[in-house]
Amino acid sequence: KDEVKAIKPYLTSTIEGSHKRPVSALSWLPAENEIAPRTGKLVAPTTQDGVSQQLVTLAPDGMVLFWDLRQKKEDKNGQLLWTYIYKINVSSVEGLGEMSGCQLCLNPATEGEEVTHLHLGTEDGELVHASWLVPEAEENPSNVISS
């Protein structure tokens, strides 16, 4: 009755393909939006079941990472590995170094809008509103405008 059950993970990320500091916030993307791998553009979902397959994480390493449950690969030992599909680098408000994010609220752009809004709380107690605009011409954009 008092026995502790061990849970074996189904998917894990590697240190090289993930955050460099502990994940401090995780948020599921709404089922009606998906992030396109490599471009970061918001696109129509590829599934019709109304269940979100993507999430976003934040850590005090200055990175916001987007993950897709369907994107996985096997290593040489047959272990399933999980890698992010898109990354945004967020620098500190002062412009020196990375932002030490600890809380995240994501408001994805809706149809017809071009800007996704991020609200971040930092380890230093700052509240940050950032507008994330994906430029048309860039293949791997990471433009975040803080205010």
PDB file of C-alpha atoms in Angstrom:
ATOM      1  CA  LYS A   1       0.000   0.000   0.000  1.00  0.00           C
ATOM      2  CA  ASP A   2       2.837   2.426   0.793  1.00  0.00           C
ATOM      3  CA  GLU A   3       4.882   1.290  -2.199  1.00  0.00           C
ATOM      4  CA  VAL A   4       6.074   4.081  -4.500  1.00  0.00           C
ATOM      5  CA  LYS A   5       5.514   3.328  -8.173  1.00  0.00           C
ATOM      6  CA  ALA A   6       8.259   4.219 -10.633  1.00  0.00           C
ATOM      7  CA  ILE A   7       7.179   5.916 -13.834  1.00  0.00           C
ATOM      8  CA  LYS A   8       9.306   5.368 -16.907  1.00  0.00           C
ATOM      9  CA  PRO A   9       9.317   8.346 -19.294  1.00  0.00           C
ATOM     10  CA  TYR A  10       8.020   7.809 -22.798  1.00  0.00           C
ATOM     11  CA  LEU A  11       9.956  10.742 -24.312  1.00  0.00           C
ATOM     12  CA  THR A  12      12.931  12.694 -23.019  1.00  0.00           C
ATOM     13  CA  SER A  13      14.976  15.508 -24.466  1.00  0.00           C
ATOM     14  CA  THR A  14      18.747  15.662 -24.456  1.00  0.00           C
ATOM     15  CA  ILE A  15      20.813  18.380 -22.798  1.00  0.00           C
ATOM     16  CA  GLU A  16      22.089  19.408 -26.235  1.00  0.00           C
ATOM     17  CA  GLY A  17      18.553  19.706 -27.635  1.00  0.00           C
ATOM     18  CA  SER A  18      16.800  21.437 -24.778  1.00  0.00           C
ATOM     19  CA  HIS A  19      17.036  24.195 -22.197  1.00  0.00           C
ATOM     20  CA  LYS A  20      20.347  24.796 -20.427  1.00  0.00           C
ATOM     21  CA  ARG A  21      18.628  25.596 -17.117  1.00  0.00           C
ATOM     22  CA  PRO A  22      15.607  24.024 -15.378  1.00  0.00           C
ATOM     23  CA  VAL A  23      12.273  24.549 -17.116  1.00  0.00           C
ATOM     24  CA  SER A  24      10.260  26.987 -15.040  1.00  0.00           C
ATOM     25  CA  ALA A  25       7.085  27.293 -17.119  1.00  0.00           C
ATOM     26  CA  LEU A  26       5.146  25.129 -19.542  1.00  0.00           C
ATOM     27  CA  SER A  27       2.028  26.048 -21.484  1.00  0.00           C
ATOM     28  CA  TRP A  28       0.025  24.121 -24.050  1.00  0.00           C
ATOM     29  CA  LEU A  29      -0.717  25.876 -27.320  1.00  0.00           C
ATOM     30  CA  PRO A  30      -4.417  26.173 -28.101  1.00  0.00           C
ATOM     31  CA  ALA A  31      -5.683  23.294 -30.271  1.00  0.00           C
ATOM     32  CA  GLU A  32      -6.660  25.749 -33.014  1.00  0.00           C
ATOM     33  CA  ASN A  33      -3.035  26.867 -33.547  1.00  0.00           C
ATOM     34  CA  GLU A  34       0.220  25.112 -34.342  1.00  0.00           C
ATOM     35  CA  ILE A  35       3.748  26.387 -34.765  1.00  0.00           C
ATOM     36  CA  ALA A  36       5.348  25.336 -38.046  1.00  0.00           C
ATOM     37  CA  PRO A  37       8.751  23.720 -37.471  1.00  0.00           C
ATOM     38  CA  ARG A  38      11.761  25.798 -38.619  1.00  0.00           C
ATOM     39  CA  THR A  39       9.711  28.885 -39.590  1.00  0.00           C
ATOM     40  CA  GLY A  40       7.814  29.480 -36.337  1.00  0.00           C
ATOM     41  CA  LYS A  41       4.722  30.638 -38.200  1.00  0.00           C
ATOM     42  CA  LEU A  42       1.311  30.007 -36.718  1.00  0.00           C
ATOM     43  CA  VAL A  43      -0.556  27.637 -38.997  1.00  0.00           C
ATOM     44  CA  ALA A  44      -3.818  25.721 -38.995  1.00  0.00           C
ATOM     45  CA  PRO A  45      -3.638  22.513 -36.949  1.00  0.00           C
ATOM     46  CA  THR A  46      -2.755  19.319 -38.770  1.00  0.00           C
ATOM     47  CA  THR A  47      -5.084  17.274 -36.562  1.00  0.00           C
ATOM     48  CA  GLN A  48      -8.850  17.624 -36.425  1.00  0.00           C
ATOM     49  CA  ASP A  49      -9.524  16.023 -33.033  1.00  0.00           C
ATOM     50  CA  GLY A  50      -9.367  19.310 -31.091  1.00  0.00           C
ATOM     51  CA  VAL A  51      -6.454  18.105 -28.942  1.00  0.00           C
ATOM     52  CA  SER A  52      -3.327  20.238 -28.743  1.00  0.00           C
ATOM     53  CA  GLN A  53      -0.139  18.470 -29.780  1.00  0.00           C
ATOM     54  CA  GLN A  54       2.252  21.342 -29.067  1.00  0.00           C
ATOM     55  CA  LEU A  55       3.536  23.101 -25.982  1.00  0.00           C
ATOM     56  CA  VAL A  56       5.921  25.918 -25.156  1.00  0.00           C
ATOM     57  CA  THR A  57       8.513  26.000 -22.362  1.00  0.00           C
ATOM     58  CA  LEU A  58      10.490  28.758 -20.679  1.00  0.00           C
ATOM     59  CA  ALA A  59      13.636  28.595 -18.579  1.00  0.00           C
ATOM     60  CA  PRO A  60      16.019  31.155 -17.078  1.00  0.00           C
ATOM     61  CA  ASP A  61      18.395  30.480 -19.982  1.00  0.00           C
ATOM     62  CA  GLY A  62      16.834  33.100 -22.283  1.00  0.00           C
ATOM     63  CA  MET A  63      15.082  30.536 -24.482  1.00  0.00           C
ATOM     64  CA  VAL A  64      11.436  29.926 -25.263  1.00  0.00           C
ATOM     65  CA  LEU A  65      11.165  26.491 -26.873  1.00  0.00           C
ATOM     66  CA  PHE A  66       8.246  25.025 -28.787  1.00  0.00           C
ATOM     67  CA  TRP A  67       7.700  21.254 -28.721  1.00  0.00           C
ATOM     68  CA  ASP A  68       5.488  18.884 -30.695  1.00  0.00           C
ATOM     69  CA  LEU A  69       4.486  15.534 -29.218  1.00  0.00           C
ATOM     70  CA  ARG A  70       4.553  14.024 -32.709  1.00  0.00           C
ATOM     71  CA  GLN A  71       8.169  15.088 -33.432  1.00  0.00           C
ATOM     72  CA  LYS A  72      10.527  12.458 -32.105  1.00  0.00           C
ATOM     73  CA  LYS A  73      13.467  10.388 -33.279  1.00  0.00           C
ATOM     74  CA  GLU A  74      15.318   7.298 -32.152  1.00  0.00           C
ATOM     75  CA  ASP A  75      18.893   7.284 -30.928  1.00  0.00           C
ATOM     76  CA  LYS A  76      21.322   4.459 -31.709  1.00  0.00           C
ATOM     77  CA  ASN A  77      20.006   2.467 -28.716  1.00  0.00           C
ATOM     78  CA  GLY A  78      16.390   2.678 -29.835  1.00  0.00           C
ATOM     79  CA  GLN A  79      15.510   5.259 -27.145  1.00  0.00           C
ATOM     80  CA  LEU A  80      12.965   7.841 -28.327  1.00  0.00           C
ATOM     81  CA  LEU A  81      14.344  11.386 -28.134  1.00  0.00           C
ATOM     82  CA  TRP A  82      12.374  14.580 -28.180  1.00  0.00           C
ATOM     83  CA  THR A  83      13.710  17.808 -29.684  1.00  0.00           C
ATOM     84  CA  TYR A  84      12.164  21.243 -29.884  1.00  0.00           C
ATOM     85  CA  ILE A  85      10.700  22.362 -33.208  1.00  0.00           C
ATOM     86  CA  TYR A  86      11.315  26.099 -32.805  1.00  0.00           C
ATOM     87  CA  LYS A  87      13.319  28.419 -30.546  1.00  0.00           C
ATOM     88  CA  ILE A  88      13.074  32.081 -29.592  1.00  0.00           C
ATOM     89  CA  ASN A  89      15.990  33.761 -27.822  1.00  0.00           C
ATOM     90  CA  VAL A  90      14.853  36.449 -25.390  1.00  0.00           C
ATOM     91  CA  SER A  91      17.449  38.940 -24.196  1.00  0.00           C
ATOM     92  CA  SER A  92      17.199  40.928 -20.981  1.00  0.00           C
ATOM     93  CA  VAL A  93      15.326  44.210 -20.931  1.00  0.00           C
ATOM     94  CA  GLU A  94      18.650  46.058 -20.601  1.00  0.00           C
ATOM     95  CA  GLY A  95      19.921  44.211 -23.674  1.00  0.00           C
ATOM     96  CA  LEU A  96      22.825  42.611 -21.793  1.00  0.00           C
ATOM     97  CA  GLY A  97      22.645  38.827 -21.554  1.00  0.00           C
ATOM     98  CA  GLU A  98      19.673  36.533 -21.556  1.00  0.00           C
ATOM     99  CA  MET A  99      16.359  37.031 -19.814  1.00  0.00           C
ATOM    100  CA  SER A 100      15.930  34.842 -16.751  1.00  0.00           C
ATOM    101  CA  GLY A 101      12.339  33.886 -17.408  1.00  0.00           C
ATOM    102  CA  CYS A 102      10.384  31.956 -14.801  1.00  0.00           C
ATOM    103  CA  GLN A 103       6.707  32.377 -15.808  1.00  0.00           C
ATOM    104  CA  LEU A 104       5.070  32.497 -19.229  1.00  0.00           C
ATOM    105  CA  CYS A 105       1.710  33.424 -20.688  1.00  0.00           C
ATOM    106  CA  LEU A 106       1.340  33.006 -24.447  1.00  0.00           C
ATOM    107  CA  ASN A 107      -1.341  34.753 -26.502  1.00  0.00           C
ATOM    108  CA  PRO A 108      -1.009  33.374 -30.039  1.00  0.00           C
ATOM    109  CA  ALA A 109      -1.883  35.569 -32.991  1.00  0.00           C
ATOM    110  CA  THR A 110      -5.349  34.908 -34.306  1.00  0.00           C
ATOM    111  CA  GLU A 111      -6.271  34.610 -37.960  1.00  0.00           C
ATOM    112  CA  GLY A 112      -5.339  37.817 -39.760  1.00  0.00           C
ATOM    113  CA  GLU A 113      -2.897  38.955 -37.059  1.00  0.00           C
ATOM    114  CA  GLU A 114       0.866  38.800 -37.458  1.00  0.00           C
ATOM    115  CA  VAL A 115       2.018  39.230 -33.859  1.00  0.00           C
ATOM    116  CA  THR A 116       1.983  36.732 -31.001  1.00  0.00           C
ATOM    117  CA  HIS A 117       2.189  38.239 -27.523  1.00  0.00           C
ATOM    118  CA  LEU A 118       4.288  36.775 -24.719  1.00  0.00           C
ATOM    119  CA  HIS A 119       4.028  37.865 -21.107  1.00  0.00           C
ATOM    120  CA  LEU A 120       7.018  36.811 -19.031  1.00  0.00           C
ATOM    121  CA  GLY A 121       7.892  37.000 -15.374  1.00  0.00           C
ATOM    122  CA  THR A 122      11.607  36.991 -14.576  1.00  0.00           C
ATOM    123  CA  GLU A 123      13.708  35.786 -11.655  1.00  0.00           C
ATOM    124  CA  ASP A 124      14.543  39.455 -11.000  1.00  0.00           C
ATOM    125  CA  GLY A 125      10.867  40.325 -10.490  1.00  0.00           C
ATOM    126  CA  GLU A 126      10.347  42.049 -13.836  1.00  0.00           C
ATOM    127  CA  LEU A 127       7.149  41.663 -15.824  1.00  0.00           C
ATOM    128  CA  VAL A 128       7.742  41.764 -19.548  1.00  0.00           C
ATOM    129  CA  HIS A 129       5.334  42.070 -22.448  1.00  0.00           C
ATOM    130  CA  ALA A 130       6.980  40.917 -25.669  1.00  0.00           C
ATOM    131  CA  SER A 131       5.590  40.974 -29.182  1.00  0.00           C
ATOM    132  CA  TRP A 132       6.854  38.172 -31.381  1.00  0.00           C
ATOM    133  CA  LEU A 133       6.692  38.942 -35.071  1.00  0.00           C
ATOM    134  CA  VAL A 134       7.766  36.327 -37.595  1.00  0.00           C
ATOM    135  CA  PRO A 135       9.148  38.187 -40.647  1.00  0.00           C
ATOM    136  CA  GLU A 136       8.142  36.814 -44.057  1.00  0.00           C
ATOM    137  CA  ALA A 137      11.662  36.732 -45.529  1.00  0.00           C
ATOM    138  CA  GLU A 138      13.547  35.009 -42.709  1.00  0.00           C
ATOM    139  CA  GLU A 139      13.955  31.229 -42.620  1.00  0.00           C
ATOM    140  CA  ASN A 140      14.811  31.033 -38.887  1.00  0.00           C
ATOM    141  CA  PRO A 141      13.519  34.216 -37.235  1.00  0.00           C
ATOM    142  CA  SER A 142      13.749  34.950 -33.538  1.00  0.00           C
ATOM    143  CA  ASN A 143      12.524  38.524 -33.374  1.00  0.00           C
ATOM    144  CA  VAL A 144      11.146  39.467 -30.017  1.00  0.00           C
ATOM    145  CA  ILE A 145      10.357  43.080 -29.234  1.00  0.00           C
ATOM    146  CA  SER A 146      10.147  43.787 -25.497  1.00  0.00           C
ATOM    147  CA  SER A 147       8.157  46.604 -23.995  1.00  0.00           C
TER     148      SER A 147
END
